[in-house]
């Protein structure tokens, strides 16, 4: 069967490093990091990529709503303005916990993800019913994969994919219970890495069948079938996800020029990724993780990192892995340590998460 | 390439009753809580799987529906495409209770891991060794067209051999699981109308 190609046109993001993608890019290339030490409710002194709330409220087009709603709206606004949604435009949302902090005051209905989705759709003026992907830490990338597949099936002509999550006492306390929080800003793939720093962000991409700047060549999202809270030691699900993406793309895996890895800086995740990349012969491909700048932004991360990858390819510049100094995984990897000029034609974006989930997507700059 | 797609089997669990292919299969005690119903239903399966008792209620519900659905089935290449209304809110509230008060602040990793709705799919993948495509969606009601299209994509693209689709809703004592297997064999065509009929 011949599938129509789907293209990524333009992306945007909101994070502690800035309220749009160009500002984020500028700050990233200057080596700024969004991770600070803060108290999250009863969890004191944790390293988190937290927004300064007073910086964002005046910029939000509507006056009421949660921080997450403001961030998602600001991320999507310029794209919705430029690519006017039609009756056949999908809104695909990605979040793991949405407005979960409303539970703290007993607002169970408000904490429902579908309530958030409805509000966002109404504010953005999108008339189709939102498709909400909630699939742990791969949600952001899986939302793009889902949008691409539904466009290929003809259910929609185009899509606004919007991902967002905020740091809350709810998630920080949970990661602390897992003893997975780093006592310093996280250090992906490094020998001294000691867990994640959580972060918050919103990211958005516009995609359609019309030719755009980046073509999606292939994707996969395959489960490890191994453990619900730890990755497979063999990287099986990630390997299979990448292999599925390569097969769909019909390319030689050796033509991948750059990998935007997941790189959470937990011992097991980064090790698993090194095993998976090495099994596929990708150990020489320049690779980075952006978690050292933003922290792990959960349901936003896959799309946030895809947005930065697109910008990176446009600029011909690869970013270093903030926090990385000395390789600390069992398999060799080409972890970027400095700002590197490189024309990247084909990039691989990956993500992995709780529930044994993995996702991979290969994009090509046109 | 699979252009003929059928709903091969279905299983529904709701109101203390298990239905297979639309016919009542087993009924628990009418006044039983979900947790008591789930224990009884699990015994009925006669499987040795102690992990079941550690799962949250959403995962228990989906585990039971999938186990009844997949009895005597070839499990090769079955992808998972599921949705629900309440995400993991049932367990979210339990985690919230464990962190609500400073005096009794005691979050548990065993609870926190279930504060994501896709974990129930992860449990099925482990149970049935499904190294396959997974997605979990949240919507107010079953997004029939999206699930139908997504499953059809996975089959037509060869990314799955069969797809276990369905609704996996649980919040406190309200639950409804409707799982169905889409594949190349059968009589009931994989159409919107036939999917909607499973929910009647």
Coordinates of C-alpha atoms in Angstrom, one line a residue:
Chain A
X1 CA 0.0 0.0 0.0
X2 CA 1.3 3.4 -0.9
X3 CA 0.9 5.9 1.9
X4 CA 0.8 9.6 1.5
X5 CA 3.8 11.4 3.0
X6 CA 3.3 13.6 6.0
X7 CA 5.4 16.7 6.7
X8 CA 6.3 18.7 9.8
X9 CA 6.0 22.3 8.8
X10 CA 6.8 24.4 11.9
X11 CA 7.3 24.0 15.6
X12 CA 7.1 26.2 18.7
X13 CA 7.8 25.7 22.4
X14 CA 7.4 27.3 25.8
X15 CA 9.9 26.5 28.6
X16 CA 11.9 28.1 31.4
X17 CA 14.3 29.1 28.7
X18 CA 11.8 31.1 26.7
X19 CA 8.3 31.6 25.4
X20 CA 9.0 30.7 21.8
X21 CA 11.3 28.4 19.9
X22 CA 13.8 31.1 18.6
X23 CA 14.3 32.4 22.2
X24 CA 14.8 28.8 23.4
X25 CA 17.3 28.2 20.6
X26 CA 19.3 31.3 21.4
X27 CA 19.4 30.4 25.1
X28 CA 20.4 26.8 24.4
X29 CA 23.3 27.8 22.1
X30 CA 24.5 30.2 24.8
X31 CA 24.6 27.3 27.3
X32 CA 21.8 28.4 29.6
X33 CA 20.0 25.8 31.6
X34 CA 16.4 26.0 32.9
X35 CA 17.0 23.8 36.0
X36 CA 16.9 25.5 39.4
X37 CA 16.7 24.4 43.0
X38 CA 13.2 24.9 44.4
X39 CA 10.7 23.6 46.8
X40 CA 7.8 21.7 45.3
X41 CA 5.2 21.6 48.1
X42 CA 6.4 19.3 50.8
X43 CA 9.3 18.1 48.6
X44 CA 12.1 20.6 49.6
X45 CA 15.2 21.5 47.6
X46 CA 14.7 19.6 44.4
X47 CA 16.3 20.4 41.1
X48 CA 13.5 21.2 38.6
X49 CA 13.1 23.0 35.3
X50 CA 10.5 25.4 36.6
X51 CA 8.8 28.3 34.9
X52 CA 8.8 31.7 36.6
X53 CA 5.0 32.1 36.7
X54 CA 5.1 35.9 36.7
X55 CA 7.0 35.7 33.4
X56 CA 4.2 34.0 31.6
X57 CA 0.8 35.3 32.9
X58 CA 1.0 38.6 31.1
X59 CA 1.7 36.9 27.8
X60 CA -1.3 34.5 27.9
X61 CA -4.0 35.6 25.6
X62 CA -6.7 34.6 28.1
X63 CA -6.6 35.8 31.7
X64 CA -7.8 32.7 33.6
X65 CA -6.5 29.1 33.7
X66 CA -3.7 27.0 35.1
X67 CA 0.0 27.5 34.3
X68 CA -0.2 24.4 32.0
X69 CA -3.1 25.9 30.0
X70 CA -1.3 29.2 29.6
X71 CA 1.9 27.4 28.4
X72 CA 0.0 25.2 26.0
X73 CA -1.9 28.1 24.6
X74 CA 1.2 30.3 24.1
X75 CA 3.0 27.4 22.4
X76 CA 0.1 26.8 20.0
X77 CA -1.0 30.3 19.3
X78 CA 1.4 31.3 16.5
X79 CA 0.9 28.1 14.7
X80 CA -2.9 28.2 14.9
X81 CA -2.7 31.7 13.6
X82 CA -0.5 30.9 10.7
X83 CA -2.1 27.5 9.7
X84 CA -5.8 28.2 10.2
X85 CA -7.5 25.1 11.4
X86 CA -10.3 23.7 9.2
X87 CA -13.1 21.2 9.9
X88 CA -10.5 18.5 9.0
X89 CA -7.7 19.7 11.2
X90 CA -6.9 17.4 14.2
X91 CA -5.9 18.6 17.6
X92 CA -3.7 15.9 19.1
X93 CA -2.8 16.6 22.7
X94 CA -0.1 14.9 24.8
X95 CA 0.1 15.0 28.5
X96 CA 0.9 12.6 31.3
X97 CA -0.7 14.4 34.3
X98 CA -2.5 17.5 32.9
X99 CA -3.9 19.6 35.7
X100 CA -3.3 16.9 38.3
X101 CA -2.4 19.5 41.0
X102 CA -6.1 20.4 41.2
X103 CA -6.5 17.2 43.2
X104 CA -4.8 19.0 46.0
X105 CA -7.9 21.1 46.5
X106 CA -10.2 18.2 45.9
X107 CA -11.2 19.3 42.3
X108 CA -11.4 15.8 40.8
X109 CA -13.4 16.8 37.8
X110 CA -11.0 19.6 37.0
X111 CA -8.1 17.2 37.1
X112 CA -9.6 15.1 34.3
X113 CA -7.5 15.3 31.1
X114 CA -10.6 15.4 28.9
X115 CA -11.7 18.6 30.7
X116 CA -8.3 20.2 29.9
X117 CA -8.5 19.0 26.3
X118 CA -11.9 20.6 25.8
X119 CA -10.7 24.0 27.2
X120 CA -7.6 24.0 25.0
X121 CA -9.6 23.1 21.8
X122 CA -12.1 25.9 22.5
X123 CA -9.3 28.5 23.2
X124 CA -7.5 27.5 20.0
X125 CA -10.7 27.5 17.9
X126 CA -10.3 23.9 16.8
X127 CA -13.6 22.2 16.1
X128 CA -12.7 18.5 15.8
X129 CA -12.8 16.5 19.0
X130 CA -9.3 16.5 20.5
X131 CA -7.3 13.2 20.4
X132 CA -5.5 12.9 23.7
X133 CA -2.4 10.6 23.9
X134 CA -1.5 9.8 27.5
X135 CA 1.3 7.3 27.3
X136 CA 3.9 8.1 29.9
X137 CA 7.2 9.6 28.8
X138 CA 6.8 8.8 25.1
X139 CA 3.5 10.7 24.9
X140 CA 4.9 13.7 23.1
X141 CA 6.6 11.7 20.3
X142 CA 3.7 9.2 20.2
X143 CA 1.3 12.1 19.6
X144 CA 3.2 13.1 16.5
X145 CA 3.3 9.4 15.4
X146 CA -0.5 9.1 16.0
X147 CA -1.3 12.3 14.1
X148 CA 0.9 11.1 11.1
X149 CA -0.9 7.8 11.0
X150 CA -4.4 9.3 11.2
X151 CA -3.5 11.8 8.5
X152 CA -2.3 8.9 6.3
X153 CA -5.5 7.0 6.9
X154 CA -7.4 10.1 5.7
X155 CA -9.2 10.8 9.0
X156 CA -7.6 14.3 8.9
X157 CA -5.9 16.6 6.4
X158 CA -3.6 18.2 8.9
X159 CA -2.9 18.4 12.6
X160 CA -1.8 20.7 15.4
X161 CA 0.0 18.4 17.9
X162 CA 0.4 20.1 21.3
X163 CA 2.2 18.6 24.3
X164 CA 2.5 19.9 27.8
X165 CA 3.3 18.9 31.4
X166 CA 4.2 20.9 34.5
X167 CA 6.3 20.0 37.6
X168 CA 4.1 19.3 40.6
X169 CA 4.3 18.0 44.1
X170 CA 2.4 15.0 42.7
X171 CA 5.1 13.9 40.3
X172 CA 8.1 15.0 42.3
X173 CA 6.9 13.0 45.4
X174 CA 6.5 10.0 43.1
X175 CA 9.9 10.2 41.5
X176 CA 11.4 10.8 45.0
X177 CA 9.6 7.6 46.2
X178 CA 11.4 5.8 43.4
X179 CA 14.6 7.4 44.5
X180 CA 15.0 8.6 40.9
X181 CA 15.5 12.3 41.5
X182 CA 19.0 13.6 40.9
X183 CA 20.7 15.5 43.8
X184 CA 22.1 17.9 41.2
X185 CA 21.0 19.0 37.7
X186 CA 20.8 15.8 35.8
X187 CA 23.8 14.5 33.8
X188 CA 22.7 12.3 30.9
X189 CA 25.0 9.5 29.9
X190 CA 27.6 10.7 32.4
X191 CA 29.5 8.4 34.8
X192 CA 28.3 10.4 37.8
X193 CA 24.7 10.6 36.7
X194 CA 22.3 10.0 39.6
X195 CA 18.7 10.3 38.3
X196 CA 16.3 12.7 36.7
X197 CA 15.6 16.4 37.1
X198 CA 11.9 17.0 36.3
X199 CA 11.0 19.9 34.1
X200 CA 8.0 21.7 32.6
X201 CA 7.3 22.7 29.0
X202 CA 4.8 22.9 26.3
X203 CA 5.6 22.2 22.6
X204 CA 3.6 22.3 19.4
X205 CA 4.1 21.3 15.8
X206 CA 2.0 21.8 12.7
X207 CA 1.9 18.8 10.3
X208 CA 0.1 18.0 7.1
X209 CA 0.1 16.2 3.8
X210 CA 1.2 19.4 2.1
X211 CA 4.9 19.5 1.4
X212 CA 6.8 21.1 4.3
X213 CA 10.3 21.6 5.7
X214 CA 10.6 18.1 7.2
X215 CA 9.3 14.8 5.9
X216 CA 8.5 12.0 8.4
X217 CA 10.2 9.0 6.9
X218 CA 9.1 6.3 9.4
X219 CA 8.2 5.6 13.0
X220 CA 7.5 2.9 15.6
X221 CA 6.3 2.6 19.2
X222 CA 7.0 -0.9 20.5
X223 CA 6.7 -2.2 24.1
X224 CA 9.5 -4.0 25.9
X225 CA 7.1 -6.5 27.5
X226 CA 9.6 -6.7 30.3
X227 CA 8.9 -4.5 33.3
X228 CA 6.4 -1.7 34.2
X229 CA 8.9 0.7 35.9
X230 CA 12.3 -0.2 34.4
X231 CA 13.6 -0.4 30.9
X232 CA 14.6 -3.7 29.3
X233 CA 18.3 -4.4 29.8
X234 CA 18.6 -5.5 26.2
X235 CA 16.8 -2.4 24.8
X236 CA 14.6 -4.7 22.9
X237 CA 11.6 -2.4 22.5
X238 CA 13.7 0.6 21.6
X239 CA 15.6 -1.5 19.0
X240 CA 12.4 -2.8 17.5
X241 CA 10.9 0.7 17.4
X242 CA 13.9 2.1 15.6
X243 CA 14.1 -0.9 13.3
X244 CA 10.4 -0.4 12.4
X245 CA 11.0 3.3 11.6
X246 CA 14.0 2.4 9.4
X247 CA 12.0 -0.3 7.6
X248 CA 9.1 2.1 6.9
X249 CA 11.6 4.8 5.8
X250 CA 13.2 2.3 3.4
X251 CA 16.6 3.8 4.1
X252 CA 20.0 2.5 5.1
X253 CA 20.3 2.9 8.9
X254 CA 23.8 4.3 8.2
X255 CA 22.3 7.4 6.6
X256 CA 21.0 8.6 10.0
X257 CA 23.2 11.7 10.8
X258 CA 22.1 12.6 14.3
X259 CA 20.2 11.1 17.2
X260 CA 18.1 13.2 19.6
X261 CA 18.1 10.6 22.5
X262 CA 15.8 10.3 25.5
X263 CA 18.7 10.4 28.0
X264 CA 16.9 10.9 31.3
X265 CA 20.1 10.4 33.3
X266 CA 18.8 7.5 35.3
X267 CA 21.3 4.6 35.5
X268 CA 19.1 2.1 33.8
X269 CA 17.5 4.3 31.0
X270 CA 20.8 5.7 29.7
X271 CA 22.4 2.3 29.8
X272 CA 19.5 0.7 28.0
X273 CA 19.7 3.4 25.2
X274 CA 23.5 2.7 24.8
X275 CA 22.8 -1.0 24.4
X276 CA 20.0 -0.4 21.9
X277 CA 22.0 2.1 19.8
X278 CA 25.0 -0.1 19.8
X279 CA 23.0 -3.2 18.8
X280 CA 21.8 -1.2 15.7
X281 CA 25.3 0.0 14.9
X282 CA 24.5 3.6 15.7
X283 CA 27.3 4.1 18.2
X284 CA 29.2 6.6 16.0
X285 CA 26.2 8.8 15.2
X286 CA 26.4 12.2 17.0
X287 CA 23.9 12.1 19.8
X288 CA 22.6 14.4 22.5
X289 CA 20.1 14.5 25.3
X290 CA 18.4 17.9 26.1
X291 CA 17.4 16.8 29.6
X292 CA 20.4 18.7 31.1
X293 CA 18.8 21.9 29.9
X294 CA 15.1 21.4 30.5
X295 CA 14.9 18.4 32.9
X296 CA 12.5 15.6 32.0
X297 CA 9.4 17.4 30.8
X298 CA 7.4 14.1 30.8
X299 CA 4.6 14.2 28.2
X300 CA 6.1 17.3 26.6
X301 CA 9.6 16.0 26.2
X302 CA 9.3 14.0 23.0
X303 CA 7.7 16.9 21.1
X304 CA 9.9 19.6 22.8
X305 CA 13.0 17.7 21.7
X306 CA 11.6 17.1 18.2
X307 CA 11.0 20.9 18.0
X308 CA 14.6 21.6 19.0
X309 CA 15.8 18.9 16.6
X310 CA 14.0 20.7 13.7
X311 CA 15.5 24.0 14.7
X312 CA 18.9 22.3 15.0
X313 CA 18.6 20.9 11.5
X314 CA 17.6 24.3 10.1
X315 CA 20.5 26.1 11.7
X316 CA 23.0 23.4 10.9
X317 CA 24.1 23.3 14.5
X318 CA 24.1 20.4 17.0
X319 CA 23.9 21.1 20.7
X320 CA 26.1 19.6 23.4
X321 CA 24.7 17.3 26.1
X322 CA 24.5 19.6 29.1
X323 CA 25.8 17.9 32.2
X324 CA 27.8 15.3 30.3
X325 CA 31.5 14.9 31.0
X326 CA 32.7 11.3 31.0
X327 CA 30.9 8.4 29.4
X328 CA 29.1 6.3 31.9
X329 CA 27.3 3.6 29.9
X330 CA 28.6 0.2 28.9
X331 CA 28.5 0.7 25.1
X332 CA 30.3 3.4 23.2
X333 CA 28.3 6.4 22.1
X334 CA 29.2 9.6 20.3
X335 CA 27.8 11.9 22.9
X336 CA 28.1 15.6 21.8
X337 CA 30.1 17.6 24.2
X338 CA 30.5 20.9 22.2
X339 CA 28.4 23.0 19.9
X340 CA 29.0 21.3 16.6
X341 CA 28.3 22.6 13.1
X342 CA 26.8 19.9 11.0
X343 CA 24.3 19.8 8.1
X344 CA 21.9 17.1 9.2
X345 CA 19.8 15.5 6.6
X346 CA 18.2 12.7 8.6
X347 CA 17.6 12.7 12.3
X348 CA 16.3 10.0 14.6
X349 CA 14.3 11.0 17.7
X350 CA 13.6 8.4 20.4
X351 CA 11.8 8.2 23.7
X352 CA 11.2 5.5 26.3
X353 CA 9.1 5.4 29.4
X354 CA 7.2 3.7 32.2
X355 CA 5.0 0.8 31.1
X356 CA 7.9 -0.5 28.9
X357 CA 7.1 2.0 26.3
X358 CA 9.4 3.2 23.5
X359 CA 9.0 5.4 20.4
X360 CA 11.2 6.3 17.5
X361 CA 10.8 8.6 14.5
X362 CA 13.1 9.4 11.6
X363 CA 12.7 12.8 9.9
X364 CA 14.4 14.2 6.8
X365 CA 15.1 17.9 6.0
X366 CA 13.9 18.7 2.5
Chain B
X1 CA -1.3 -6.2 3.6
X2 CA -4.6 -6.9 5.2
X3 CA -7.5 -5.3 3.5
X4 CA -10.1 -7.6 5.1
X5 CA -10.4 -6.8 8.7
X6 CA -12.7 -8.5 11.1
X7 CA -13.7 -8.2 14.7
X8 CA -12.6 -11.7 15.7
X9 CA -13.6 -11.8 19.3
X10 CA -14.8 -9.5 22.1
X11 CA -15.0 -9.5 25.9
X12 CA -16.8 -7.1 28.1
X13 CA -16.6 -6.8 31.9
X14 CA -19.1 -4.6 33.5
X15 CA -21.6 -4.7 36.4
X16 CA -20.0 -7.8 37.9
X17 CA -20.5 -9.7 34.7
X18 CA -18.2 -11.1 32.0
X19 CA -19.5 -11.4 28.5
X20 CA -17.7 -13.2 25.6
X21 CA -18.8 -12.3 22.1
X22 CA -21.9 -10.6 23.4
X23 CA -23.1 -13.6 25.5
X24 CA -23.0 -13.6 29.3
X25 CA -20.1 -15.9 30.4
X26 CA -19.9 -15.5 34.1
X27 CA -21.7 -13.4 36.8
X28 CA -20.2 -12.5 40.1
X29 CA -22.2 -11.7 43.3
X30 CA -24.4 -8.7 42.6
X31 CA -23.3 -6.7 45.7
X32 CA -19.6 -7.5 45.4
X33 CA -17.1 -4.6 45.3
X34 CA -14.9 -4.4 42.2
X35 CA -11.9 -5.8 44.2
X36 CA -13.9 -8.9 45.4
X37 CA -15.4 -9.4 41.9
X38 CA -11.9 -9.2 40.4
X39 CA -10.5 -11.8 42.8
X40 CA -13.4 -14.3 42.0
X41 CA -13.0 -13.7 38.3
X42 CA -9.2 -14.2 38.5
X43 CA -9.7 -17.6 40.3
X44 CA -12.0 -18.6 37.4
X45 CA -9.1 -18.2 35.0
X46 CA -7.0 -20.8 37.0
X47 CA -3.7 -19.2 36.1
X48 CA -0.7 -18.9 38.3
X49 CA 0.2 -15.2 38.1
X50 CA 0.8 -13.7 41.6
X51 CA 1.7 -10.3 40.0
X52 CA -2.1 -9.8 39.5
X53 CA -2.5 -9.0 43.2
X54 CA 0.0 -6.2 43.0
X55 CA -1.8 -4.4 40.2
X56 CA -4.0 -1.4 40.5
X57 CA -7.7 -1.8 39.8
X58 CA -7.5 -0.5 36.2
X59 CA -4.8 -3.0 35.4
X60 CA -6.7 -5.8 37.1
X61 CA -9.8 -5.0 35.0
X62 CA -7.8 -5.0 31.8
X63 CA -5.8 -8.1 32.7
X64 CA -9.1 -10.0 33.3
X65 CA -10.7 -8.9 30.1
X66 CA -7.6 -9.6 28.0
X67 CA -7.1 -13.0 29.6
X68 CA -10.6 -14.1 28.8
X69 CA -10.4 -12.6 25.3
X70 CA -7.1 -14.4 24.5
X71 CA -7.9 -17.8 25.8
X72 CA -6.8 -20.4 23.2
X73 CA -5.6 -17.5 20.9
X74 CA -2.4 -17.2 19.0
X75 CA -0.7 -14.2 20.6
X76 CA 1.8 -13.4 18.0
X77 CA 2.0 -9.7 16.9
X78 CA -1.0 -8.4 18.8
X79 CA -0.8 -4.6 19.1
X80 CA -2.7 -2.7 21.8
X81 CA -4.9 0.4 21.1
X82 CA -7.0 1.4 24.1
X83 CA -8.8 4.4 25.5
X84 CA -10.7 5.4 28.6
X85 CA -12.3 8.3 30.3
X86 CA -10.7 8.6 33.7
X87 CA -7.1 8.0 32.7
X88 CA -5.4 6.7 35.9
X89 CA -7.5 9.0 38.2
X90 CA -8.5 6.1 40.5
X91 CA -4.9 5.5 41.4
X92 CA -4.0 9.2 41.2
X93 CA -6.3 9.9 44.1
X94 CA -4.6 7.2 46.1
X95 CA -1.2 8.7 45.5
X96 CA -2.6 12.2 46.3
X97 CA -3.9 10.9 49.6
X98 CA -0.4 9.6 50.5
X99 CA 1.1 13.1 50.0
X100 CA -1.9 15.3 51.1
X101 CA -0.9 15.8 54.7
X102 CA 2.6 16.7 56.0
X103 CA 2.1 14.4 59.1
X104 CA 1.3 11.4 57.0
X105 CA 3.4 12.1 53.9
X106 CA 4.3 8.7 52.6
X107 CA 4.3 8.3 48.8
X108 CA 4.8 4.7 47.6
X109 CA 6.5 3.7 44.3
X110 CA 4.2 0.7 44.1
X111 CA 1.2 3.1 43.8
X112 CA 2.9 5.9 41.9
X113 CA 3.9 3.7 39.0
X114 CA 0.2 3.1 38.3
X115 CA -0.5 6.9 37.9
X116 CA -0.2 6.5 34.2
X117 CA -3.0 4.9 32.1
X118 CA -0.7 3.1 29.7
X119 CA 0.7 0.9 32.5
X120 CA -2.3 -1.4 32.1
X121 CA -1.1 -2.0 28.6
X122 CA 2.4 -2.6 29.8
X123 CA 1.0 -5.3 32.2
X124 CA -0.7 -7.0 29.3
X125 CA 2.5 -6.9 27.2
X126 CA 4.4 -8.6 30.0
X127 CA 1.6 -11.1 30.7
X128 CA 1.2 -12.2 27.0
X129 CA 4.8 -11.3 25.9
X130 CA 3.6 -8.7 23.4
X131 CA 6.6 -6.8 22.0
X132 CA 4.2 -4.8 19.9
X133 CA 2.8 -1.3 19.1
X134 CA 0.9 0.3 22.0
X135 CA -1.0 3.5 22.4
X136 CA -3.4 4.8 25.1
X137 CA -5.9 7.6 24.5
X138 CA -8.1 9.5 26.9
X139 CA -11.5 10.7 25.8
X140 CA -15.0 11.3 27.3
X141 CA -16.4 8.4 25.4
X142 CA -15.0 5.7 23.1
X143 CA -13.3 7.5 20.2
X144 CA -14.7 4.9 17.7
X145 CA -13.4 6.5 14.5
X146 CA -9.9 7.2 15.8
X147 CA -9.5 3.7 17.3
X148 CA -10.8 2.1 14.1
X149 CA -8.5 4.1 11.9
X150 CA -5.4 3.5 14.1
X151 CA -6.0 -0.2 14.2
X152 CA -6.6 -0.3 10.5
X153 CA -3.3 1.6 10.0
X154 CA -1.4 -0.9 12.1
X155 CA -2.8 -3.9 10.1
X156 CA -2.4 -2.4 6.7
X157 CA 1.1 -1.1 7.3
X158 CA 2.1 -4.6 8.6
X159 CA 3.1 -3.1 11.9
X160 CA 0.8 -5.5 13.7
X161 CA -0.7 -8.9 12.8
X162 CA -3.8 -8.4 15.0
X163 CA -4.9 -5.5 17.2
X164 CA -6.5 -5.7 20.6
X165 CA -8.6 -2.6 20.8
X166 CA -11.0 -1.3 23.4
X167 CA -12.3 0.8 26.2
X168 CA -10.7 0.3 29.6
X169 CA -12.6 2.5 32.1
X170 CA -12.4 2.3 35.8
X171 CA -13.0 5.0 38.4
X172 CA -13.8 3.8 42.0
X173 CA -16.7 1.4 41.8
X174 CA -17.7 2.3 38.2
X175 CA -16.0 0.2 35.6
X176 CA -16.5 -1.0 32.0
X177 CA -14.0 -2.9 29.9
X178 CA -14.9 -3.6 26.3
X179 CA -11.9 -5.3 24.5
X180 CA -12.1 -6.7 21.0
X181 CA -9.6 -8.4 18.7
X182 CA -9.3 -7.1 15.1
X183 CA -7.6 -9.4 12.6
X184 CA -7.8 -11.0 9.2
X185 CA -10.3 -13.8 10.1
X186 CA -13.9 -13.8 11.0
X187 CA -17.3 -12.8 9.9
X188 CA -18.1 -9.5 11.7
X189 CA -16.5 -6.8 9.6
X190 CA -14.4 -4.1 11.3
X191 CA -16.8 -1.3 10.7
X192 CA -17.9 1.7 12.9
X193 CA -21.3 0.2 13.3
X194 CA -20.0 -3.2 14.3
X195 CA -17.7 -1.6 16.8
X196 CA -20.5 0.5 18.3
X197 CA -22.6 -2.6 18.6
X198 CA -20.1 -4.0 21.1
X199 CA -21.0 -1.2 23.5
X200 CA -24.7 -1.8 23.5

